[in-house]
Structures are given as C-alpha cells and as structure tokens.
Tab-separated table of C-alpha atoms in Angstrom:
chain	number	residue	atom	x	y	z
A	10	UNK	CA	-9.870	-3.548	-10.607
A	11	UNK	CA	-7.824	-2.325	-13.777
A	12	UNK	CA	-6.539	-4.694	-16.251
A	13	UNK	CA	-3.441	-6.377	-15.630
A	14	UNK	CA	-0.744	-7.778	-18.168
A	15	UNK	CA	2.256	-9.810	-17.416
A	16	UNK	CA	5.407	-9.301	-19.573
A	17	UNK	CA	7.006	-12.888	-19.199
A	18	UNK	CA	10.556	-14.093	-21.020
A	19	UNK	CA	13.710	-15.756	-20.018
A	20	UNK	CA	16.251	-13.466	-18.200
A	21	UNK	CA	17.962	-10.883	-19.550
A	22	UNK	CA	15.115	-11.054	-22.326
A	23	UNK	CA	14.673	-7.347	-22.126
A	24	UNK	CA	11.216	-6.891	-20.116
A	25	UNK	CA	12.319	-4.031	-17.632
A	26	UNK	CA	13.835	-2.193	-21.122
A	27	UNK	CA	10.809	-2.676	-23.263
A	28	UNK	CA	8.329	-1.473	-19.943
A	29	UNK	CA	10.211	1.477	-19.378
A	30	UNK	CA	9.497	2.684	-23.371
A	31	UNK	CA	6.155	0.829	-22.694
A	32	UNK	CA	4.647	3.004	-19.726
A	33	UNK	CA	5.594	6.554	-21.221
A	34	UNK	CA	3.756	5.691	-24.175
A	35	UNK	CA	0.599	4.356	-22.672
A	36	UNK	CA	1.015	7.528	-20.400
A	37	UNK	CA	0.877	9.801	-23.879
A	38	UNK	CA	-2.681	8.019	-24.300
A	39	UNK	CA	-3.961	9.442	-21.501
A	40	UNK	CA	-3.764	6.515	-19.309
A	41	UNK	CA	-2.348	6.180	-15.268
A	42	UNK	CA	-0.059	3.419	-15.433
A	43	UNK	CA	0.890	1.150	-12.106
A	44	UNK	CA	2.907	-1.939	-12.343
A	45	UNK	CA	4.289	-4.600	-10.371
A	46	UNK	CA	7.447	-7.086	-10.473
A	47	UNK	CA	6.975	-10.835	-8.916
A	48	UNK	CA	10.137	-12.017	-7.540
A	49	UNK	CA	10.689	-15.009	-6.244
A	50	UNK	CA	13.956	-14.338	-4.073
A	51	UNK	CA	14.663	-12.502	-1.599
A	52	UNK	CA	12.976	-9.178	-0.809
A	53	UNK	CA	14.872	-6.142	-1.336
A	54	UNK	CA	12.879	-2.481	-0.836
A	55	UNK	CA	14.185	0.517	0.424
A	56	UNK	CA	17.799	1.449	1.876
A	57	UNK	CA	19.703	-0.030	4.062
A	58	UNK	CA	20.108	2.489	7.115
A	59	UNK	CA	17.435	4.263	6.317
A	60	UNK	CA	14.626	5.125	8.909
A	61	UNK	CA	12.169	3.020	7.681
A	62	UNK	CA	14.920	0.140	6.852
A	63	UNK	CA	15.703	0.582	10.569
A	64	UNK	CA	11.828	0.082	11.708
A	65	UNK	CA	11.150	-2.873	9.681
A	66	UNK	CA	14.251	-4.373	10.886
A	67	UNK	CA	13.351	-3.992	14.469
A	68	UNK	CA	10.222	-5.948	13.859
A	69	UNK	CA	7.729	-3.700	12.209
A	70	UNK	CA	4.898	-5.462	10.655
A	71	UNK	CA	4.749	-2.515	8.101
A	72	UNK	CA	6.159	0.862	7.595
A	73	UNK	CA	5.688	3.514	5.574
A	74	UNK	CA	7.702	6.884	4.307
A	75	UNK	CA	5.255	9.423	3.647
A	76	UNK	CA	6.063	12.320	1.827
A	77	UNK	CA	4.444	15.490	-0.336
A	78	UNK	CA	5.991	13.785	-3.474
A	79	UNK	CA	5.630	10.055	-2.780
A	80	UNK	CA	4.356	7.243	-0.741
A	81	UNK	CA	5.949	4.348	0.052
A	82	UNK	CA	4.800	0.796	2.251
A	83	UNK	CA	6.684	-2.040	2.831
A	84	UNK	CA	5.310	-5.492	4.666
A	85	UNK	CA	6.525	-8.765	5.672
A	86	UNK	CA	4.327	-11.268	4.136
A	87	UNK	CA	4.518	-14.821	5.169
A	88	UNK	CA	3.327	-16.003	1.113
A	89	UNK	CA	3.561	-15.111	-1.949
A	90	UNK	CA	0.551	-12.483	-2.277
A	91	UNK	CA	-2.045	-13.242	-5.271
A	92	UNK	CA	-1.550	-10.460	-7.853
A	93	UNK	CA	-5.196	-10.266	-7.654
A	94	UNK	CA	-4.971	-9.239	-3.869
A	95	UNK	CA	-2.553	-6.925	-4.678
A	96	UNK	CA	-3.841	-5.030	-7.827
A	97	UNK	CA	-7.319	-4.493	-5.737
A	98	UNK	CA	-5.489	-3.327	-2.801
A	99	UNK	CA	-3.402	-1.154	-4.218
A	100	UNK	CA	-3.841	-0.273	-7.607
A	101	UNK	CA	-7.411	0.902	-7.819
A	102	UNK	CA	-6.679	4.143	-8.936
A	103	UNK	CA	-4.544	3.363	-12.150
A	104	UNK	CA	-6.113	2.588	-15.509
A	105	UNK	CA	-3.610	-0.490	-16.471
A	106	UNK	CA	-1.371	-2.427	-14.527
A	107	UNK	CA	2.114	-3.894	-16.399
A	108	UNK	CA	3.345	-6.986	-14.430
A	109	UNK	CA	6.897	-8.199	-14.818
A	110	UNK	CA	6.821	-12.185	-14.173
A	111	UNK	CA	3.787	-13.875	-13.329
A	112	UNK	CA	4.385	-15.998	-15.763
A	113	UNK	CA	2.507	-19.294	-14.346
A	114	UNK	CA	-0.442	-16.699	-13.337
A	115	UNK	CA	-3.525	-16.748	-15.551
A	116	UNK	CA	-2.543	-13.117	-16.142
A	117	UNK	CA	-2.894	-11.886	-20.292
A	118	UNK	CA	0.618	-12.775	-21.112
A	119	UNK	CA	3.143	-11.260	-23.458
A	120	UNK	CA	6.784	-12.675	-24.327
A	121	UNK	CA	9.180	-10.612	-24.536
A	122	UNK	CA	11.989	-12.830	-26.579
A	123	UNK	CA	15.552	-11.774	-27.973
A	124	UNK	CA	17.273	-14.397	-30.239
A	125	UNK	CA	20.155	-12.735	-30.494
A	126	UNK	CA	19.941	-14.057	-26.458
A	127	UNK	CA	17.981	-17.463	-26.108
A	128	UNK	CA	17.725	-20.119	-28.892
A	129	UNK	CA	14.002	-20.693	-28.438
A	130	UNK	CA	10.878	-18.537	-26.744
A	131	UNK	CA	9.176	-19.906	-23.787
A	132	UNK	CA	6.928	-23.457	-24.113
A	133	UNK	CA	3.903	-24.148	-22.461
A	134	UNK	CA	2.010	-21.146	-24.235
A	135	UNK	CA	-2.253	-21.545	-23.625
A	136	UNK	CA	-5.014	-19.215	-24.408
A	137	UNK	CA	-3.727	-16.726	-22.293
A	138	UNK	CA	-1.085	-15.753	-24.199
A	139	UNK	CA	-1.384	-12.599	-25.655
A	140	UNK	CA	1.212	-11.399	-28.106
A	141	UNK	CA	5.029	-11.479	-28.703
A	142	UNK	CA	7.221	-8.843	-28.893
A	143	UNK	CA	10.523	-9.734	-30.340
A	144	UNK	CA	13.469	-8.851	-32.427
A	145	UNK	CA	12.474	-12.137	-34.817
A	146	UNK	CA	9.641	-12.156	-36.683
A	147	UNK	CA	8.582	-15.912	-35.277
A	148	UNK	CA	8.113	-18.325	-38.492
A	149	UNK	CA	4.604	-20.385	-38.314
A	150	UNK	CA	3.569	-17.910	-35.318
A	151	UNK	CA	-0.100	-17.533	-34.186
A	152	UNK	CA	0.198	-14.636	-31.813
A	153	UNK	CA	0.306	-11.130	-32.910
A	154	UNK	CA	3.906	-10.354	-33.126
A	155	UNK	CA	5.605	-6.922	-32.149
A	156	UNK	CA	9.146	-6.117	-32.989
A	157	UNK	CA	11.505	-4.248	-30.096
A	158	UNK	CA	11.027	-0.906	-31.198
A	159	UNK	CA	7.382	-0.688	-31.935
A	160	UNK	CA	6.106	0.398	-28.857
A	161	UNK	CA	3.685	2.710	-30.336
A	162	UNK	CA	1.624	-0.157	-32.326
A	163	UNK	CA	1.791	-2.344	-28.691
A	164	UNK	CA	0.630	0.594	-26.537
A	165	UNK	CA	-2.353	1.009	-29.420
A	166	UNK	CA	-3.215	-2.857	-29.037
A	167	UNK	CA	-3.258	-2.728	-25.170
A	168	UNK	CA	-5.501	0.560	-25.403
A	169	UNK	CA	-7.510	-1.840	-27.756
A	170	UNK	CA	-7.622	-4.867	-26.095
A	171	UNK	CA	-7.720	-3.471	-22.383
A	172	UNK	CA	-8.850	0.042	-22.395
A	173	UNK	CA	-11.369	0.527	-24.923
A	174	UNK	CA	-13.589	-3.017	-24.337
A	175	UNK	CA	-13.325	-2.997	-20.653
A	176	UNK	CA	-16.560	-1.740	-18.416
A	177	UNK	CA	-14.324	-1.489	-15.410
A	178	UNK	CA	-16.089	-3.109	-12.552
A	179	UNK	CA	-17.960	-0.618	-9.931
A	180	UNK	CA	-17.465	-2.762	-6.798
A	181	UNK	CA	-14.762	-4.770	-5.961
A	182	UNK	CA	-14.931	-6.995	-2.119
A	183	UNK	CA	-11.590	-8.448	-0.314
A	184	UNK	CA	-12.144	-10.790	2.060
A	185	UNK	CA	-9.291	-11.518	4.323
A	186	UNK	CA	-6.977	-10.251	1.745
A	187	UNK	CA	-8.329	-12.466	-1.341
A	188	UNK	CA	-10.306	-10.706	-4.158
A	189	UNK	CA	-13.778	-12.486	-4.201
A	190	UNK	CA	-15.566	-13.169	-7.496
A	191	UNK	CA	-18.870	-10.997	-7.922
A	192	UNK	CA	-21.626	-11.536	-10.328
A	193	UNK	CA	-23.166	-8.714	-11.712
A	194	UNK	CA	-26.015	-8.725	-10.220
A	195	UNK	CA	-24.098	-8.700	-6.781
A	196	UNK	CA	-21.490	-6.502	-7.973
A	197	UNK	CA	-24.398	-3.735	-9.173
A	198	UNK	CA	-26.281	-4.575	-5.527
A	199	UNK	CA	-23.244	-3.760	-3.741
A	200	UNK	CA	-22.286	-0.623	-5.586
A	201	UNK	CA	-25.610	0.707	-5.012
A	202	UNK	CA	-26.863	-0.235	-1.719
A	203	UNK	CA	-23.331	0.701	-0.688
A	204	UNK	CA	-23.435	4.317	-2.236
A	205	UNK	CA	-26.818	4.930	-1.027
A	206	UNK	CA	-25.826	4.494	2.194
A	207	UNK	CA	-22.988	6.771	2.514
A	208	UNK	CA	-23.939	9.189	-0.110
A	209	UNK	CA	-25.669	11.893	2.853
A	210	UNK	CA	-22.431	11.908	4.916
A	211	UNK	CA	-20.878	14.684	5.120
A	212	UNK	CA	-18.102	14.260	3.127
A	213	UNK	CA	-19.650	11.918	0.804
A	214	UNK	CA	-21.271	13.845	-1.405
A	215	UNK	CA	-19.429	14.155	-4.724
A	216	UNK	CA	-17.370	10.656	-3.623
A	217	UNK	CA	-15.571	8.883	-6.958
A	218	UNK	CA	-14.187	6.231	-5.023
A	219	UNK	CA	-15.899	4.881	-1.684
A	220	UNK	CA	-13.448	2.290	0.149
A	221	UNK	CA	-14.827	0.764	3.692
A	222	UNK	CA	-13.251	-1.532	5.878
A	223	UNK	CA	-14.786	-3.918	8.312
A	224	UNK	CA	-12.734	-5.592	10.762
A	225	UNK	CA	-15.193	-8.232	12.687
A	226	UNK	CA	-13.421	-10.520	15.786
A	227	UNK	CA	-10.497	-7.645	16.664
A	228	UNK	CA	-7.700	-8.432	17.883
A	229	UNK	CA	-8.998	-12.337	18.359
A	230	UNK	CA	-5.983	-13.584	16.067
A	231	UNK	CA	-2.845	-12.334	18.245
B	1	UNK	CA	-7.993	1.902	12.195
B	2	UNK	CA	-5.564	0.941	14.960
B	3	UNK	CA	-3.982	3.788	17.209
B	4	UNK	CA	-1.147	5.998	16.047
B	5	UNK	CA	1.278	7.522	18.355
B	6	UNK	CA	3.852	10.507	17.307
B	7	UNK	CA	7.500	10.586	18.531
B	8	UNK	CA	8.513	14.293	17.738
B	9	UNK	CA	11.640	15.860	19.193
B	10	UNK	CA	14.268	18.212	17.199
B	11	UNK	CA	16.830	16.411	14.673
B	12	UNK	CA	19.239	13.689	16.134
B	13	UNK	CA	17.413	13.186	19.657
B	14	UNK	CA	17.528	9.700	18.856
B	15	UNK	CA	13.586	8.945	17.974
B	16	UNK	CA	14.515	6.090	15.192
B	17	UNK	CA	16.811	4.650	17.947
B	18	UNK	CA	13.858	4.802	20.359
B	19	UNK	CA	11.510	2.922	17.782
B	20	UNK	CA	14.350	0.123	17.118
B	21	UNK	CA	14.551	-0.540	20.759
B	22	UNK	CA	10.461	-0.230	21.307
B	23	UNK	CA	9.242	-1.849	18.527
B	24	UNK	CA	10.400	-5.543	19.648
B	25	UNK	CA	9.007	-4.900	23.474
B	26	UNK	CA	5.478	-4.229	21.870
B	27	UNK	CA	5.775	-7.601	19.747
B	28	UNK	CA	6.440	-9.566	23.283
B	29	UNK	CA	3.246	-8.021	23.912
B	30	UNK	CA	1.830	-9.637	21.295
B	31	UNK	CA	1.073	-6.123	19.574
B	32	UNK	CA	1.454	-6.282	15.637
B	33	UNK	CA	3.392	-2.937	15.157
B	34	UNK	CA	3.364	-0.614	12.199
B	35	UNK	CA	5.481	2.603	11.302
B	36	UNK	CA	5.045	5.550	9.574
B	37	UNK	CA	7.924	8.207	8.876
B	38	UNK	CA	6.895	11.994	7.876
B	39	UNK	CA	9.398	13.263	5.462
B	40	UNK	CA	9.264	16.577	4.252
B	41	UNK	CA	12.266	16.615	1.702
B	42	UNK	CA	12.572	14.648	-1.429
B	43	UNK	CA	11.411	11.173	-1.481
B	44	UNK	CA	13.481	8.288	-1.517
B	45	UNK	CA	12.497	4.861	-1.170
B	46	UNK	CA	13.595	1.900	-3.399
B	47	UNK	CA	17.414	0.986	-5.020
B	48	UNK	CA	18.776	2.735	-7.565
B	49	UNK	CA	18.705	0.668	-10.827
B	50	UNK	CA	16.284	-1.986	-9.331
B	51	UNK	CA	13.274	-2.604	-11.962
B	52	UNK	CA	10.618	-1.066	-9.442
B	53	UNK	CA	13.234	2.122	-9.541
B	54	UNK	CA	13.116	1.856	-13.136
B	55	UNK	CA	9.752	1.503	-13.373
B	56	UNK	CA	9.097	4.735	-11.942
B	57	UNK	CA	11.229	6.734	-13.233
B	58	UNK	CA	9.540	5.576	-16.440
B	59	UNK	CA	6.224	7.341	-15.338
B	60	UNK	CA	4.309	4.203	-13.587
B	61	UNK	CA	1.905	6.192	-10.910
B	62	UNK	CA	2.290	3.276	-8.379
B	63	UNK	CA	4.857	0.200	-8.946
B	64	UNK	CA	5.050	-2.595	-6.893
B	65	UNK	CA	6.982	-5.681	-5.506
B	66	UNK	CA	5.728	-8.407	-4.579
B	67	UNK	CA	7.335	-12.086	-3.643
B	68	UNK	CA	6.689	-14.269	-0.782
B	69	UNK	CA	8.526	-12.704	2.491
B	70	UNK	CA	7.556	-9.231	1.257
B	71	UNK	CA	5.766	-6.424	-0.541
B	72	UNK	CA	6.426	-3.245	-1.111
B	73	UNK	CA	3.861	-0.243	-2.699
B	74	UNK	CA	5.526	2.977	-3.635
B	75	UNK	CA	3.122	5.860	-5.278
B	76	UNK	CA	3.851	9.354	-6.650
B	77	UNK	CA	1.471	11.629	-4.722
B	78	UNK	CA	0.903	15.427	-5.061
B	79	UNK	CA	0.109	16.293	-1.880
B	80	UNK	CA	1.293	15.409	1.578
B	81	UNK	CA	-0.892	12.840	2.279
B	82	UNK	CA	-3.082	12.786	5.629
B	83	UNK	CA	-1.707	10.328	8.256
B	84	UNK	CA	-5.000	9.089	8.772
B	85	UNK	CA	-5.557	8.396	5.142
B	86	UNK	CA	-2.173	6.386	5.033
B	87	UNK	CA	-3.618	4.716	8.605
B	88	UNK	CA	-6.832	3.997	7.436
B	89	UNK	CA	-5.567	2.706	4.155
B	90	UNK	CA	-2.888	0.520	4.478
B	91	UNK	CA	-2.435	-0.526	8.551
B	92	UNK	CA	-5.685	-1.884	9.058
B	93	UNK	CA	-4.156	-4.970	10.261
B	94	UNK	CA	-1.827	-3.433	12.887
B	95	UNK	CA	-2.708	-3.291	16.306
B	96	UNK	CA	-0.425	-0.130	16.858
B	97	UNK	CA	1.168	2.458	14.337
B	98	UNK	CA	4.556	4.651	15.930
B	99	UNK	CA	4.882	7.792	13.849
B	100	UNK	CA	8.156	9.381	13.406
B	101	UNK	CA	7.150	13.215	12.742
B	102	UNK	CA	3.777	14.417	12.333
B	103	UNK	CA	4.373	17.162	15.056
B	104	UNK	CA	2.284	19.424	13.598
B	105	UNK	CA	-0.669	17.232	13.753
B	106	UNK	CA	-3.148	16.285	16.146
B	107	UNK	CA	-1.918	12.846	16.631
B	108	UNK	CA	-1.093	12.021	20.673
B	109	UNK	CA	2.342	12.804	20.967
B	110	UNK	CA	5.592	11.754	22.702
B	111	UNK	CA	8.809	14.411	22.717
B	112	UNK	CA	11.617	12.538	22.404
B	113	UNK	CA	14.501	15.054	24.227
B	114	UNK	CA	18.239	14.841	24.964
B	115	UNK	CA	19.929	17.603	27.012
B	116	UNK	CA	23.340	16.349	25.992
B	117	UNK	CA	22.209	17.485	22.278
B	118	UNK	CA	19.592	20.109	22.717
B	119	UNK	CA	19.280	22.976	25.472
B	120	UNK	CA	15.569	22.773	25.202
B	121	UNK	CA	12.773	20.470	24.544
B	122	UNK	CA	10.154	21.694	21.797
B	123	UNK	CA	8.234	24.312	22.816
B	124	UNK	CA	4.328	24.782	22.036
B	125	UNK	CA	2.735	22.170	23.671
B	126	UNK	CA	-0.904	21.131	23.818
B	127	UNK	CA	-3.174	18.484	25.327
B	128	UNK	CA	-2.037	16.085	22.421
B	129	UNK	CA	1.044	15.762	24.024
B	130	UNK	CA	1.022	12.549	26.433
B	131	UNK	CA	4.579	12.006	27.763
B	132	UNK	CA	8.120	12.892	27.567
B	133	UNK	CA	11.113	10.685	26.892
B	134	UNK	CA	14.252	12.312	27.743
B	135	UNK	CA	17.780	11.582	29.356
B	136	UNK	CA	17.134	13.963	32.278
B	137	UNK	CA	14.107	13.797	34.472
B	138	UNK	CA	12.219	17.612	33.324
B	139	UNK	CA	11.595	19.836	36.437
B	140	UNK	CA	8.083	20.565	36.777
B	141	UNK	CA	6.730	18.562	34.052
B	142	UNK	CA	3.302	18.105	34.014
B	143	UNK	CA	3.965	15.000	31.671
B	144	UNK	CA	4.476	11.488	32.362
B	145	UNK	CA	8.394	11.290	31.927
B	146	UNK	CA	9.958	7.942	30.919
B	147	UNK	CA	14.202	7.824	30.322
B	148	UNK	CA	15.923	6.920	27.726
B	149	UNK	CA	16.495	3.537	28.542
B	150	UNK	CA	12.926	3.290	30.147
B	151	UNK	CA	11.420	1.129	27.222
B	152	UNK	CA	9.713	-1.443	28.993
B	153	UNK	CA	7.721	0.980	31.045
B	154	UNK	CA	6.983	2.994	27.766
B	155	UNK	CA	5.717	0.125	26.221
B	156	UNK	CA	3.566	-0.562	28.881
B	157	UNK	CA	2.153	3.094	29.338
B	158	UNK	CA	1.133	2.868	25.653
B	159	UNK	CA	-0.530	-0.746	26.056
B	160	UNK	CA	-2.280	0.838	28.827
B	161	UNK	CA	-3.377	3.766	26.993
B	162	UNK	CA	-4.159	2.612	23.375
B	163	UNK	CA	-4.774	-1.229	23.057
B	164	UNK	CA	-6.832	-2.302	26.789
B	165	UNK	CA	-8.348	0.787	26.589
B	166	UNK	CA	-9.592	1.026	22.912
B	167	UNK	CA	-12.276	-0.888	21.300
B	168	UNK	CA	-11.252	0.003	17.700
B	169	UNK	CA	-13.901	0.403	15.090
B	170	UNK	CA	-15.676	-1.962	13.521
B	171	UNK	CA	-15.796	0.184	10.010
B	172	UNK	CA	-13.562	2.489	8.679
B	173	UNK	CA	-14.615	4.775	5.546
B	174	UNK	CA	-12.493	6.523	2.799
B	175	UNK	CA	-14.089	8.388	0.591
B	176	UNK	CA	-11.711	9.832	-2.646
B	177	UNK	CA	-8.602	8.467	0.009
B	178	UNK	CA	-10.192	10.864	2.796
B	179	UNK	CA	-11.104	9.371	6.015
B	180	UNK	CA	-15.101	10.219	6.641
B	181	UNK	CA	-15.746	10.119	10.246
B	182	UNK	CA	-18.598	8.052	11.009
B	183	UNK	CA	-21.042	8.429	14.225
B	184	UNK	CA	-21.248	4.933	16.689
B	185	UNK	CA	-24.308	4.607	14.994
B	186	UNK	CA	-23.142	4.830	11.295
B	187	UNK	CA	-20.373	2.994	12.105
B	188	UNK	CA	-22.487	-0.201	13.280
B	189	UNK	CA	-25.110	0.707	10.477
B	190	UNK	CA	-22.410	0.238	7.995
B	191	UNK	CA	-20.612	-2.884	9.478
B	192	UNK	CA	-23.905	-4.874	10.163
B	193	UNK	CA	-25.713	-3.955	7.071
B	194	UNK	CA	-22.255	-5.149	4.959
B	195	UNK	CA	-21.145	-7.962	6.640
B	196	UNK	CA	-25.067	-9.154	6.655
B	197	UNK	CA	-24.984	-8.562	2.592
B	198	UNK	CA	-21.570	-9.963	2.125
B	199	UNK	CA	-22.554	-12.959	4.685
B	200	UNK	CA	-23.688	-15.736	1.695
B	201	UNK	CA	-21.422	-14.697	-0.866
B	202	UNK	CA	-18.812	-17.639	-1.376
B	203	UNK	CA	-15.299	-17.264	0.253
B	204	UNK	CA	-16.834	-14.360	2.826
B	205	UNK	CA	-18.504	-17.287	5.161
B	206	UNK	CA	-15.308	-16.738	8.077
B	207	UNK	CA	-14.751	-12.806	7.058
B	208	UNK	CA	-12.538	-11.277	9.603
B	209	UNK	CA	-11.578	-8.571	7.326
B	210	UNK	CA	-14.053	-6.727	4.641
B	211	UNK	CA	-12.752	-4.411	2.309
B	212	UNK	CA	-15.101	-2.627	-0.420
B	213	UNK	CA	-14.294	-0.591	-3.257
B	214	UNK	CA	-16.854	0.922	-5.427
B	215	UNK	CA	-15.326	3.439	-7.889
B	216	UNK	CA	-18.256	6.217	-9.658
B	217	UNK	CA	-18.149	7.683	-12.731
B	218	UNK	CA	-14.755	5.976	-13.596
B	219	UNK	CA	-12.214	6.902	-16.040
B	220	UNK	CA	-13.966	10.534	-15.859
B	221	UNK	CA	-11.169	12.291	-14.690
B	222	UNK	CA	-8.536	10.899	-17.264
C-alpha cells in the first residue's frame, strides 16, 4: 500500500491550489502520484445525462466508462469507506497518495493555513501532524513550516519522509473490504507461498503485481 | 467474476434506454447489477472545476472520491483496457455486469435493433451472439427475439442463462491487471490453500471476500 498524506485546513484554505503545484512536482521526481478527496456531502461524479449517469441512476450498483485514455468507476456505498480500504483497492499501483480532508483520520497530516483567510490554524494537532505549509511563518511553531510557494522544498521532504525510508509492503490482504494488519512474518509467508504458487502459470511468469480474489458463500448475502 | 453481457447495436438504437428500463427488473430479482460503457473517443468522466477534475489535470495517475453514499475511481490508462480486467477488478461484488459496446469482443451478446432508425441490424454474427432486441419481430432469426418493451422476459432469459445456471468461481487471478485463467483445479487449489492460510489471521475469521495483493520487485519500473 503506498504512503498516504492528508492535506487538512479550514475552507477556502488553499489545499486543492497547493496539490495541483504539489503533484507535478512530485511527478518531476519520478514518482506516480494518486490522490483522493473525502467529502462528507453529497456525492457528485460524472455528468448528468451521461451514459453511465443514466445506469447508475437506474439502479446500478456500479458502473464504469472504459476508455483507451482513461478509466473511470463509480459505486453507491452505504458508509463512509476507510481510506485504508480504498488506497489498497485502488491505488496499488501509485508511489504516493495526496488526500484532501481526512482530517480526523490517523493519516500523516499537513495544514495548509492562509491568515490572510482564518485568524487561527486548526486545534487539536497530535503526533500525527506532519508539517505546515502557510503564508505565516507560525511564531513558537514545532512543526516544520513551508511557505505557499515552496513546493519544491515540500515535494523534497515527502520524497524524504515517504519515499526514500519506506520498504513498501509485498503483500497486502482485504477482507470484506477492510485492509487487515499483517506482521511480517505473515506478510513475507503470504508473499511467498502466494508467488510460488502461481509463478508456473502460464501467464505468470515475469508477474510484478499478483492480485487474487476469493469469493467464499456466493451469492448467500442477496 | 460475475457474468457480463454486451448490448451492441448501431448509434441511437436506444441500448442506454434499454439498460435504464432493465436494470431495476434485475434488482426485483434480487440481482446486484453493474455497468460498463466502451468508449472509444476521448474520455470524460468527472465535473469540470471539481477538485478530483483538478486533481487530474494536475498529473495525479488515479484520483479519487470518496464520502459515505459514494465513491468514485477515475485512472489515466494507455491502453484500452480488457473488459475482463475491468470485470475481474472492480465488479467482484456484482452478481451481473450489462456492457454497453464491446462488440468486437467475445463477450455473449445482445443486438439491440430499431427498424424505424436503421434498415439493417449489424451484420457479422457469431455464436457469441445470444438474442435480439428489436421493435419488429426479425424473419428467420435463428435468435431468441425479445421487443422493445419485452423487459421482463429479457430479464428473465438472462437470469435463466447467467445467474441459476452459473456457479461463479471461487478465485479469480490478475496478474500485472491481466486476468490468468485458472483450471477447476487451480482454481480450488488457490481458494482452499488461501482461505486455509488466511483462516487464523484476526479480522479474516467470517471472510466472504479475500483479496491479495503482492507487488515484486517494486518501484523497479519508476
């Protein structure tokens, strides 16, 4: 599962701004960037009279628009999905994953904070807080502090922090949906028992990335 | 990885009005239905100025939303992506998948045909071709013919064929995002020797769903 980070503030604090100067950079450093916004309201995707807008309004569980250029899947979900669900579901081929919200995850946080907007930054900081980016240079401030424009020193200290240190894991297990927590030891029995087993399939020979599904009790849940 | 079904015909016979009106008469069968749209142009998906949108115009490989009535993947791709890869990847809780498109694949396929719009249905058939839905009853078709307003008995030709007929697999493999087909006897191999590994992990005890990922040699291909 890549890294994730969340970039949290108040509205209007500039997160979508600073990710889109963010993700080009990190992309000049060689990495595949994903990312994902929480929102908390209503869910807007797609267009409305659109094919796939049609589908999912006629009671479509999912849909997707697949093209040569892009890929797109949309689902009803009856709860807010853990980001962890969704990063190992979804993002296992990117190298870094920039969240937008999250902010009462347990995500690595960074504020994003404009004074010129909102008299004070965000309370309630713990250990996971990261770093603040900012047009202020915050007085008395523990965190490692970025100004607005220096998005090439923050891209260097996520590369640092996230890219460089990290062993990626080599096996990662969903049950039902929810990311279950693997020792090493299980983790390293997994990957291998798992690769020896394919790895004489046709098919399987050169594999980088081995995903299998097992669906036990079919259709018992209608 | 749960049935697919293609509805091909030629542009404007009415194939996303078909899916609107079939989609709900497979949920009173208790089906959970999933879509897929072939598009060969330029993809769209996502709003204009939205933060996802602006997120990948930015350069993000995959961005996400995610909040708790819905969630929504989109991914730059550089190829057209197999169907069964899409399937296998991100349906595997359907019970059905209607494709709109696809007819140059060897999905099982249902011509969707208008006389009022078209003189002629497609041409080129094959034995992946399972039935014809059309406003006039064809003369000497070989093919199980339903009409237009037929949906009903449409939905209960492909209940028939795909869902009391099918015991769907018990493991599905991807390997680099490719389906690998897998022998009865692989497939149970797999299933019973992961689910019996997995069994006494915590959190896996009630599995109705396993999903492993084991990336190789990762970050190789930066």
């Amino acid at each position: 599962m890549p890294p994730v980070i969340a970039f949290v503030g108040k509205p209007d604090c500039g997160k979508t701004t600073l990710l889109e100067r963010l993700i080009p950079e990190l992309k000049r450093r060689g990495l595949k960037v994903g990312t994902i916004k929480h929102h908390v309201h209503e869910f807007e995707m797609d267009q409305e009279g659109k094919d796939t807008w049609r589908h999912k309004r006629a009671g479509a569980k999912v849909v997707a628009l697949a093209s040569p250029t892009g890929l797109g899947v949309i689902r009803n979900t009856d709860h807010d999905p853990a980001v962890a669900e969704v990063i190992a579901r979804y993002f296992s081929d990117v190298d870094l994953v920039l969240a937008e919200g999250y902010k009462h995850s347990d995500l690595p946080k960074i504020e994003v904070f404009r004074s010129a907007i909102h008299a004070a930054p965000l309370a309630g900081r713990d250990q996971s807080w990261l770093a603040q980016v900012s047009d202020v240079c915050p007085a008395g401030e523990l965190l490692p502090w970025f100004g607005l424009d220096e998005i090439a020193a923050l891209a260097d200290f996520l590369v640092e922090h996230f890219i460089n240190q990290s062993a990626p894991p080599r096996a990662t297990l969903l049950v039902d949906g929810q990311p279950i927590a693997l020792n090493n030891f299980v983790e390293q029995f997994l990957a291998r028992s798992i690769t020896g087993m394919t790895s004489s399939l046709k098919g399987c020979e050169k594999a980088k990335e081995i995903t299998i599904t097992i669906r036990l009790n079919d259709h018992a849940d209608r």
